[in-house]
Tab-separated table of C-alpha atoms and ligand atoms in Angstrom:
chain	number	residue	atom	x	y	z
A	1	MET	CA	50.965	123.205	181.121
A	2	HIS	CA	52.037	121.015	177.867
A	3	GLY	CA	49.884	121.006	175.157
A	4	LYS	CA	48.573	123.994	175.888
A	5	THR	CA	48.503	127.419	173.493
A	6	VAL	CA	48.991	130.926	174.547
A	7	LEU	CA	47.829	133.677	172.395
A	8	LEU	CA	50.294	136.371	172.965
A	9	ILE	CA	50.087	140.075	172.126
A	10	ILE	CA	52.875	141.953	171.382
A	11	GLY	CA	52.701	145.822	172.163
A	12	GLY	CA	55.233	148.231	171.186
A	13	GLY	CA	57.899	148.983	173.441
A	14	ILE	CA	61.397	148.143	174.002
A	15	ALA	CA	60.729	145.173	175.920
A	16	ALA	CA	59.258	143.297	172.825
A	17	TYR	CA	62.927	141.625	172.505
A	18	LYS	CA	61.988	139.957	175.533
A	19	SER	CA	58.989	138.227	174.026
A	20	LEU	CA	61.072	136.638	171.882
A	21	ASP	CA	62.647	134.737	174.765
A	22	LEU	CA	59.426	134.528	176.390
A	23	ILE	CA	58.004	132.423	173.509
A	24	ARG	CA	61.314	130.308	173.391
A	25	ARG	CA	60.670	129.702	176.569
A	26	LEU	CA	56.963	128.530	176.576
A	27	GLY	CA	58.186	126.316	173.684
A	28	GLU	CA	60.414	124.457	176.156
A	29	GLN	CA	57.561	123.865	178.208
A	30	GLY	CA	55.548	122.530	175.494
A	31	VAL	CA	53.595	125.755	175.201
A	32	LYS	CA	52.482	126.475	171.485
A	33	SER	CA	52.391	130.574	170.544
A	34	ARG	CA	50.347	132.179	168.578
A	35	ALA	CA	51.102	135.912	167.998
A	36	ILE	CA	49.507	139.054	167.409
A	37	LEU	CA	51.783	142.078	166.877
A	38	THR	CA	50.668	145.279	166.946
A	39	ALA	CA	51.824	148.491	164.431
A	40	ALA	CA	53.641	149.726	167.540
A	41	GLY	CA	55.157	146.370	168.546
A	42	GLY	CA	56.353	145.726	164.635
A	43	ALA	CA	58.924	148.705	165.060
A	44	PHE	CA	60.832	146.883	167.770
A	45	VAL	CA	60.587	143.349	166.930
A	46	THR	CA	60.195	142.150	162.972
A	47	PRO	CA	57.095	139.816	161.761
A	48	LEU	CA	59.775	137.199	161.000
A	49	SER	CA	61.678	136.888	164.004
A	50	VAL	CA	58.043	136.660	165.695
A	51	ALA	CA	56.872	133.887	162.869
A	52	ALA	CA	60.036	132.047	163.079
A	53	LEU	CA	59.489	131.960	166.827
A	54	THR	CA	56.040	130.530	166.858
A	55	GLY	CA	56.693	128.556	163.845
A	56	GLU	CA	53.246	130.061	162.676
A	57	THR	CA	51.856	133.627	160.706
A	58	VAL	CA	51.988	136.157	163.075
A	59	HIS	CA	48.554	138.201	163.087
A	60	SER	CA	48.994	141.982	162.447
A	61	GLU	CA	45.780	143.213	160.474
A	62	LEU	CA	42.234	143.517	161.669
A	63	PHE	CA	40.674	143.348	158.357
A	64	SER	CA	43.425	141.012	156.108
A	65	LEU	CA	41.641	139.153	153.387
A	66	THR	CA	44.124	136.309	154.057
A	67	ASP	CA	43.985	135.441	157.402
A	68	GLU	CA	40.261	136.377	157.639
A	69	ALA	CA	40.189	133.265	155.156
A	70	GLN	CA	42.051	131.089	157.425
A	71	MET	CA	40.779	132.399	161.004
A	72	GLY	CA	38.381	135.092	161.495
A	73	HIS	CA	39.750	137.844	164.043
A	74	ILE	CA	37.336	136.661	166.994
A	75	ALA	CA	38.389	132.946	166.401
A	76	LEU	CA	41.680	133.967	166.962
A	77	SER	CA	40.974	135.847	170.023
A	78	ARG	CA	39.432	132.529	171.461
A	79	SER	CA	41.836	129.973	170.012
A	80	ALA	CA	44.303	129.659	172.699
A	81	ASP	CA	43.878	128.377	176.109
A	82	LEU	CA	45.040	131.864	177.949
A	83	VAL	CA	46.366	135.449	176.259
A	84	VAL	CA	49.104	136.944	177.288
A	85	VAL	CA	50.130	140.653	176.555
A	86	ALA	CA	53.581	141.125	177.175
A	87	PRO	CA	54.598	143.879	176.856
A	88	ALA	CA	51.352	145.487	178.068
A	89	THR	CA	51.788	149.072	176.885
A	90	ALA	CA	49.355	152.254	178.715
A	91	ASP	CA	47.537	151.981	175.137
A	92	LEU	CA	46.639	148.565	175.170
A	93	MET	CA	45.962	148.695	179.025
A	94	GLY	CA	43.832	151.723	178.377
A	95	LYS	CA	41.910	150.374	175.523
A	96	LEU	CA	41.029	147.140	177.484
A	97	ALA	CA	39.983	149.318	180.135
A	98	ALA	CA	37.962	151.366	178.305
A	99	GLY	CA	36.534	149.062	176.093
A	100	LEU	CA	37.530	150.265	173.020
A	101	ALA	CA	38.670	148.265	170.000
A	102	ASN	CA	40.470	149.443	167.129
A	103	ASP	CA	43.173	147.394	165.558
A	104	LEU	CA	43.493	143.755	165.649
A	105	ALA	CA	45.276	143.617	169.379
A	106	SER	CA	42.712	145.400	171.189
A	107	THR	CA	39.407	143.577	169.002
A	108	ALA	CA	40.780	140.569	170.202
A	109	LEU	CA	41.335	141.389	173.910
A	110	LEU	CA	37.230	142.795	174.133
A	111	ALA	CA	36.229	139.747	172.069
A	112	THR	CA	38.431	136.856	174.295
A	113	ASP	CA	36.407	134.492	176.343
A	114	LYS	CA	39.883	133.186	177.604
A	115	GLN	CA	41.439	134.326	180.919
A	116	VAL	CA	44.002	137.324	180.134
A	117	LEU	CA	47.337	137.816	181.889
A	118	MET	CA	49.023	141.207	181.154
A	119	ALA	CA	53.087	142.206	181.408
A	120	PRO	CA	52.578	145.885	181.765
A	121	ALA	CA	56.296	147.455	180.197
A	122	MET	CA	56.241	151.502	179.971
A	123	ASN	CA	58.071	154.565	181.283
A	124	VAL	CA	57.535	155.022	185.529
A	125	ARG	CA	55.906	158.286	184.951
A	126	MET	CA	53.893	156.695	182.711
A	127	TRP	CA	52.938	153.571	184.600
A	128	GLN	CA	52.251	155.984	187.609
A	129	SER	CA	50.446	158.242	185.992
A	130	PRO	CA	46.372	158.960	186.978
A	131	GLY	CA	45.764	157.597	184.168
A	132	VAL	CA	47.473	153.922	183.763
A	133	GLN	CA	46.920	153.916	187.209
A	134	ARG	CA	42.929	154.059	186.674
A	135	SER	CA	43.439	151.514	184.038
A	136	PHE	CA	45.411	148.904	185.637
A	137	GLU	CA	42.891	149.045	189.210
A	138	THR	CA	39.725	148.407	186.371
A	139	LEU	CA	41.400	145.757	184.656
A	140	ARG	CA	42.168	143.928	187.810
A	141	ARG	CA	38.578	144.524	188.772
A	142	ASP	CA	37.587	142.842	185.730
A	143	GLY	CA	39.884	139.975	186.340
A	144	VAL	CA	42.894	140.743	184.266
A	145	LEU	CA	45.958	138.879	185.883
A	146	PHE	CA	49.008	141.061	186.184
A	147	VAL	CA	52.683	139.814	186.615
A	148	GLY	CA	55.126	142.997	186.992
A	149	PRO	CA	55.973	145.650	186.457
A	150	ASN	CA	59.128	145.261	188.067
A	151	ASP	CA	61.312	147.984	189.866
A	152	GLY	CA	64.936	148.956	188.064
A	153	ASP	CA	66.976	150.903	185.463
A	154	MET	CA	64.576	151.245	182.409
A	155	ALA	CA	66.143	152.098	178.875
A	156	CYS	CA	64.855	155.362	179.125
A	157	GLY	CA	67.587	156.125	181.528
A	158	GLU	CA	65.122	156.594	184.599
A	159	LEU	CA	64.460	153.735	187.520
A	160	GLY	CA	61.886	152.989	189.121
A	161	PRO	CA	58.142	150.535	188.277
A	162	GLY	CA	57.864	149.721	185.046
A	163	ARG	CA	60.324	146.952	183.691
A	164	MET	CA	58.469	144.357	181.960
A	165	ALA	CA	58.792	141.010	184.150
A	166	GLU	CA	61.105	138.753	182.796
A	167	PRO	CA	60.434	135.917	180.626
A	168	MET	CA	60.808	133.394	183.122
A	169	GLU	CA	58.712	135.352	185.571
A	170	ILE	CA	55.725	135.865	182.913
A	171	VAL	CA	56.240	131.726	182.196
A	172	ALA	CA	55.624	131.094	186.405
A	173	ALA	CA	52.905	133.874	185.683
A	174	ILE	CA	51.140	131.856	182.504
A	175	GLU	CA	51.667	128.413	185.053
A	176	ASN	CA	49.776	129.905	187.742
A	177	ALA	CA	46.648	130.957	185.731
A	178	PHE	CA	46.909	127.496	184.172
A	179	GLY	CA	45.417	126.436	187.438
A	180	LYS	CA	48.705	125.838	189.212
A	181	LYS	CA	47.290	125.112	192.994
A	182	GLY	CA	47.219	127.907	194.945
A	183	PRO	CA	47.491	128.105	199.102
A	184	LEU	CA	44.228	128.054	199.317
A	185	SER	CA	43.769	124.636	196.319
A	186	GLY	CA	41.166	122.094	197.467
A	187	LEU	CA	39.013	124.675	199.802
A	188	LYS	CA	35.870	126.116	199.325
A	189	ALA	CA	35.098	129.885	199.998
A	190	LEU	CA	31.959	131.788	200.467
A	191	VAL	CA	32.017	135.695	199.905
A	192	THR	CA	28.931	138.074	200.526
A	193	ALA	CA	28.986	141.461	198.849
A	194	GLY	CA	26.493	144.834	198.037
A	195	PRO	CA	23.912	145.876	199.365
A	196	THR	CA	20.588	144.056	200.060
A	197	GLN	CA	17.237	145.365	198.384
A	198	GLU	CA	14.274	145.150	200.721
A	199	PRO	CA	10.831	146.140	198.787
A	200	MET	CA	8.371	148.138	200.125
A	201	ASP	CA	6.374	147.853	196.178
A	202	PRO	CA	6.981	147.127	193.316
A	203	VAL	CA	8.788	149.989	192.117
A	204	ARG	CA	10.005	151.204	195.856
A	205	TYR	CA	13.336	149.908	197.907
A	206	ILE	CA	15.234	150.167	201.193
A	207	ALA	CA	18.999	149.893	200.622
A	208	ASN	CA	22.488	151.267	201.617
A	209	ARG	CA	25.384	152.519	199.691
A	210	SER	CA	27.321	149.724	199.429
A	211	SER	CA	29.298	149.192	196.243
A	212	GLY	CA	30.542	145.671	196.631
A	213	LYS	CA	33.856	146.496	195.382
A	214	GLN	CA	35.908	145.167	198.736
A	215	GLY	CA	33.606	141.975	198.511
A	216	TYR	CA	34.358	141.321	195.100
A	217	ALA	CA	38.172	141.763	195.471
A	218	ILE	CA	38.069	139.237	198.255
A	219	ALA	CA	36.160	136.714	196.268
A	220	GLN	CA	39.026	137.557	193.185
A	221	ALA	CA	41.644	137.198	195.799
A	222	LEU	CA	40.657	133.858	197.062
A	223	ALA	CA	39.693	132.714	193.858
A	224	GLN	CA	43.516	133.611	192.528
A	225	ALA	CA	44.721	131.805	195.925
A	226	GLY	CA	43.388	128.520	194.599
A	227	ALA	CA	40.059	128.535	196.618
A	228	GLU	CA	36.606	127.756	194.850
A	229	THR	CA	34.892	130.482	195.621
A	230	VAL	CA	31.181	131.444	195.440
A	231	LEU	CA	30.386	135.015	195.640
A	232	VAL	CA	26.492	135.583	197.166
A	233	SER	CA	26.130	139.289	195.953
A	234	GLY	CA	23.357	141.997	195.995
A	235	PRO	CA	22.690	144.064	193.608
A	236	VAL	CA	25.738	146.044	192.437
A	237	GLU	CA	27.101	147.282	189.253
A	238	LEU	CA	30.672	145.161	188.839
A	239	ALA	CA	31.199	142.583	186.522
A	240	PRO	CA	32.281	138.871	187.954
A	241	PRO	CA	35.460	138.316	189.226
A	242	ALA	CA	37.226	135.756	186.621
A	243	GLY	CA	37.065	132.181	188.432
A	244	VAL	CA	34.511	132.728	190.821
A	245	LYS	CA	30.995	131.516	190.679
A	246	LEU	CA	28.321	134.526	191.183
A	247	TRP	CA	25.157	133.999	192.556
A	248	LYS	CA	22.904	137.328	192.185
A	249	VAL	CA	20.332	137.530	195.055
A	250	THR	CA	18.181	140.731	196.125
A	251	THR	CA	16.822	140.569	199.459
A	252	ALA	CA	18.467	139.518	202.900
A	253	ARG	CA	16.729	136.612	203.209
A	254	GLU	CA	17.611	135.440	199.793
A	255	MET	CA	20.841	135.988	200.516
A	256	LEU	CA	20.659	134.167	203.420
A	257	ALA	CA	18.963	131.021	201.935
A	258	ALA	CA	22.085	131.479	199.049
A	259	CYS	CA	24.558	131.270	201.773
A	260	GLU	CA	22.950	128.448	203.644
A	261	SER	CA	22.770	126.483	199.772
A	262	VAL	CA	26.092	127.015	199.711
A	263	LEU	CA	27.308	125.073	202.714
A	264	PRO	CA	29.921	123.559	203.314
A	265	ALA	CA	32.432	125.756	202.887
A	266	ASP	CA	35.588	126.061	204.576
A	267	ILE	CA	35.929	129.944	204.598
A	268	ALA	CA	33.037	132.422	204.748
A	269	VAL	CA	33.967	136.361	204.143
A	270	MET	CA	30.684	138.155	204.914
A	271	THR	CA	31.327	141.298	203.399
A	272	ALA	CA	27.703	142.471	202.471
A	273	ALA	CA	25.811	145.426	203.801
A	274	VAL	CA	22.861	143.280	204.663
A	275	ALA	CA	19.604	145.570	205.154
A	276	ASP	CA	19.216	144.930	208.637
A	277	TRP	CA	15.480	145.855	208.430
A	278	ARG	CA	12.525	144.843	205.796
A	279	PRO	CA	9.348	146.887	205.391
A	280	ASP	CA	6.689	144.354	207.221
A	281	ILE	CA	4.641	144.183	203.883
A	282	ALA	CA	5.850	144.691	200.368
A	283	ALA	CA	3.001	145.954	198.757
A	284	ASN	CA	2.147	143.796	195.359
A	285	SER	CA	0.735	147.002	193.407
A	286	LYS	CA	2.612	150.587	193.625
A	287	LEU	CA	1.495	152.568	196.830
A	288	LYS	CA	0.134	155.726	195.599
A	289	LYS	CA	0.649	159.242	197.161
A	290	SER	CA	-3.291	160.190	196.766
A	291	THR	CA	-6.578	158.741	196.410
A	292	ALA	CA	-7.091	160.616	193.013
A	293	HIS	CA	-9.780	158.367	192.234
A	294	SER	CA	-12.334	159.698	194.711
A	295	SER	CA	-13.959	163.052	194.343
A	296	GLU	CA	-11.810	164.685	197.300
A	297	SER	CA	-8.331	163.874	196.002
A	298	LYS	CA	-6.060	163.605	199.736
A	299	ASN	CA	-2.644	162.802	200.007
A	300	VAL	CA	-1.786	160.070	202.048
A	301	VAL	CA	2.028	159.215	203.437
A	302	PRO	CA	2.160	155.599	204.064
A	303	LEU	CA	3.356	154.181	207.430
A	304	LEU	CA	6.141	152.075	207.310
A	305	LYS	CA	6.548	149.211	209.780
A	306	LEU	CA	10.124	147.706	209.652
A	307	VAL	CA	10.735	143.939	211.038
A	308	GLU	CA	13.895	142.681	211.259
A	309	ASN	CA	15.828	141.037	208.405
A	310	PRO	CA	17.978	137.657	209.771
A	311	ASP	CA	21.682	138.296	210.493
A	312	ILE	CA	23.361	135.830	208.215
A	313	LEU	CA	26.895	135.949	210.051
A	314	ALA	CA	25.443	134.997	213.465
A	315	THR	CA	23.415	132.469	211.872
A	316	LEU	CA	26.357	130.937	210.026
A	317	ALA	CA	27.993	131.211	213.314
A	318	GLN	CA	25.229	129.106	214.737
A	319	HIS	CA	24.863	126.665	211.726
A	320	ARG	CA	25.618	122.957	212.222
A	321	GLN	CA	27.996	123.258	209.045
A	322	ARG	CA	29.506	126.088	210.255
A	323	PRO	CA	32.490	127.251	208.229
A	324	ARG	CA	35.693	126.538	209.575
A	325	LEU	CA	36.956	130.120	209.358
A	326	LEU	CA	33.949	132.508	209.703
A	327	ILE	CA	35.116	136.436	208.836
A	328	GLY	CA	32.831	139.149	209.576
A	329	PHE	CA	32.922	142.635	208.591
A	330	ALA	CA	32.290	145.926	210.865
A	331	ALA	CA	31.816	149.208	209.364
A	332	GLU	CA	32.230	151.373	212.065
A	333	THR	CA	31.724	155.269	212.113
A	334	ASP	CA	32.968	155.856	215.998
A	335	ASN	CA	34.624	153.754	218.242
A	336	VAL	CA	35.820	151.416	215.321
A	337	VAL	CA	37.918	148.701	216.797
A	338	GLU	CA	35.838	148.812	220.317
A	339	ASN	CA	32.666	148.293	218.112
A	340	ALA	CA	33.965	145.614	216.063
A	341	LEU	CA	35.711	143.448	218.818
A	342	ALA	CA	31.665	143.641	220.460
A	343	LYS	CA	30.408	142.394	217.265
A	344	ARG	CA	32.869	139.683	216.989
A	345	ALA	CA	31.603	138.167	219.798
A	346	ARG	CA	27.988	138.881	220.001
A	347	LYS	CA	28.170	137.195	216.341
A	348	GLY	CA	30.244	134.591	216.677
A	349	ALA	CA	32.740	135.502	213.777
A	350	ASP	CA	36.427	134.133	214.180
A	351	TRP	CA	38.128	137.284	212.825
A	352	ILE	CA	36.128	140.436	212.255
A	353	ILE	CA	37.738	143.243	210.084
A	354	ALA	CA	36.700	146.703	211.145
A	355	ASN	CA	36.530	149.356	209.109
A	356	ASP	CA	36.324	153.095	209.524
A	357	VAL	CA	33.376	153.950	206.732
A	358	SER	CA	32.893	157.529	208.174
A	359	GLY	CA	35.203	158.923	204.739
A	360	ALA	CA	34.839	157.812	201.477
A	361	VAL	CA	35.314	154.179	201.623
A	362	MET	CA	31.875	153.016	200.475
A	363	GLY	CA	32.201	153.072	196.897
A	364	GLY	CA	35.474	154.193	196.786
A	365	GLU	CA	38.865	152.364	195.520
A	366	ARG	CA	40.538	152.528	199.152
A	367	ASN	CA	40.028	151.038	202.354
A	368	GLN	CA	41.685	151.223	206.011
A	369	VAL	CA	40.731	148.516	208.143
A	370	HIS	CA	41.443	146.481	210.971
A	371	LEU	CA	42.232	142.622	211.026
A	372	ILE	CA	40.883	141.450	214.626
A	373	THR	CA	41.533	137.526	215.334
A	374	GLN	CA	41.474	135.631	217.926
A	375	ASN	CA	44.609	136.550	219.201
A	376	ALA	CA	45.350	139.981	218.333
A	377	THR	CA	44.628	142.941	216.425
A	378	GLU	CA	46.466	144.094	213.123
A	379	SER	CA	45.757	147.961	211.549
A	380	TRP	CA	46.674	147.903	208.133
A	381	PRO	CA	47.455	150.709	206.501
A	382	GLU	CA	45.469	152.051	203.861
A	383	MET	CA	45.383	150.274	200.473
A	384	SER	CA	43.559	149.211	197.233
A	385	LYS	CA	40.728	147.732	197.878
A	386	SER	CA	42.239	144.468	195.723
A	387	GLU	CA	45.559	144.979	197.866
A	388	VAL	CA	43.142	144.298	201.072
A	389	GLY	CA	41.840	141.826	199.440
A	390	THR	CA	45.132	140.086	198.519
A	391	LYS	CA	46.405	140.455	201.968
A	392	LEU	CA	43.165	138.896	203.327
A	393	ALA	CA	43.658	135.548	201.226
A	394	ALA	CA	47.516	135.274	202.075
A	395	ARG	CA	46.188	135.771	206.073
A	396	ILE	CA	43.575	132.866	205.343
A	397	ALA	CA	46.107	130.932	203.912
A	398	GLN	CA	48.762	131.315	206.623
A	399	ALA	CA	45.915	129.804	209.086
A	400	ILE	CA	44.002	127.216	207.296
A	401	GLY	CA	46.379	126.481	204.104
A	402	GLY	CA	45.073	124.032	201.385
A	403	GLN	CA	46.459	120.553	200.012
A	404	ALA	CA	49.259	122.849	198.460
A	405	ALA	CA	50.122	125.015	201.840
B	501	CTP	N1	25.665	140.689	208.700
B	501	CTP	C1	25.037	139.883	208.094
B	501	CTP	N2	23.383	139.986	208.476
B	501	CTP	C2	22.799	141.036	208.874
B	501	CTP	C3	23.509	142.246	209.368
B	501	CTP	C4	24.879	142.298	209.136
B	501	CTP	O1	25.171	138.852	208.227
B	501	CTP	N3	21.517	141.167	208.846
B	501	CTP	C5	26.838	140.431	208.457
B	501	CTP	C6	27.823	141.230	207.650
B	501	CTP	O2	27.802	140.975	206.368
B	501	CTP	C7	28.798	141.785	208.424
B	501	CTP	C8	28.812	141.986	209.754
B	501	CTP	O3	27.449	141.371	210.036
B	501	CTP	O4	29.928	141.043	208.155
B	501	CTP	C9	28.525	143.275	210.436
B	501	CTP	O5	27.738	143.673	209.621
B	501	CTP	P1	27.253	145.364	210.549
B	501	CTP	O6	26.272	146.119	209.382
B	501	CTP	O7	28.705	146.294	210.884
B	501	CTP	O8	26.294	145.064	211.819
B	501	CTP	P2	25.390	145.371	212.523
B	501	CTP	O9	24.875	143.799	212.624
B	501	CTP	O10	24.303	146.000	211.210
B	501	CTP	O11	25.115	146.069	213.496
B	501	CTP	P3	25.361	147.624	213.516
B	501	CTP	O12	23.840	148.297	213.464
B	501	CTP	O13	25.336	147.303	215.328
B	501	CTP	O14	26.224	148.023	213.459
């Protein structure tokens, strides 16, 4: 960490006093802090204390003439190696999640090209409110890292999650964000995600309802655990997870070609909902409904002939560069575990994750899965898709941990 710089955004919460200690702790590790103090943050700690500890001017105003003359707010947002928000209030989280910027802190957060780490601090009810939880999920999906909040007594007299992580915990999270080795360091992971689109003509295609959320969450968790991660994704509306190399494809055949060129890989997690079939011919020009150009206009319904797509999971299972741990997904609506067991054997995967997609799983935020390994079937409780990702990364690390495991 020595020689790095952190842009510390101090939001408005009683925990702001701990951020003063954080600056000192970081200084002890040779990390320089540059600070933005929000208007609300300034109600809890003074610019003078922050300036004395950082040894630098404290930035507060978005359109400060003197600050802009020395360093514009965009440059400020990129001047550090990492952006740390401590305390991260409901307001700052909500603004970043929604893409809003009406002060220096929120503008810097939107404008930065650096990894963002947040240490939330707020009343327990606020933390648990659907609005804050929505922001939290959105930010995690966008690749923001979090430390805390911790459980315990709060300044407001209530008990529960909401306390800001302690300064040394934040220092540890910063160390991690700076690339301290994770349990999968030194390993390469391939993840497929999303649907594929199989064209009928230039404007029409066959696809499915996969949102890609589970695959993106897994890729992010693997990257956070230290794996060099390549995500081969069909067309989805999701932001690329932080620290992951994203390879966008459209069809199943493109997805297979992309996966094969990513090999060799140690880990492969195939979450994509690959279209099983494609139209045998993708017309070069738009198929017309009627033969309107003839004198007797008549509607015609094209006969769609489907052919089978390659099975990417099964192909990798037979590949001469077969990944060491090959994990498939089984989206099932009936006899979930039995069908998944059969699928594992049929496709030659090492593990299979079975999920019941008869409910609101596709496109939703939560998932309830069964992990079927060579020796056991574990049924995990329902949790968010990012929690499934984190838990899976931990199980993978247990099975084939890398250098630092
Ligand atoms: N899969 C794949 N290539 C395909 C089809 C599926 O790689 N052409 C992978 C998926 O990414 C997933 C696993 O195979 O990891 C199972 O996908 P699923 O759609 O559940 O299985 P299907 O092969 O479609 O089997 P079925 O139609 O019998 O459910």
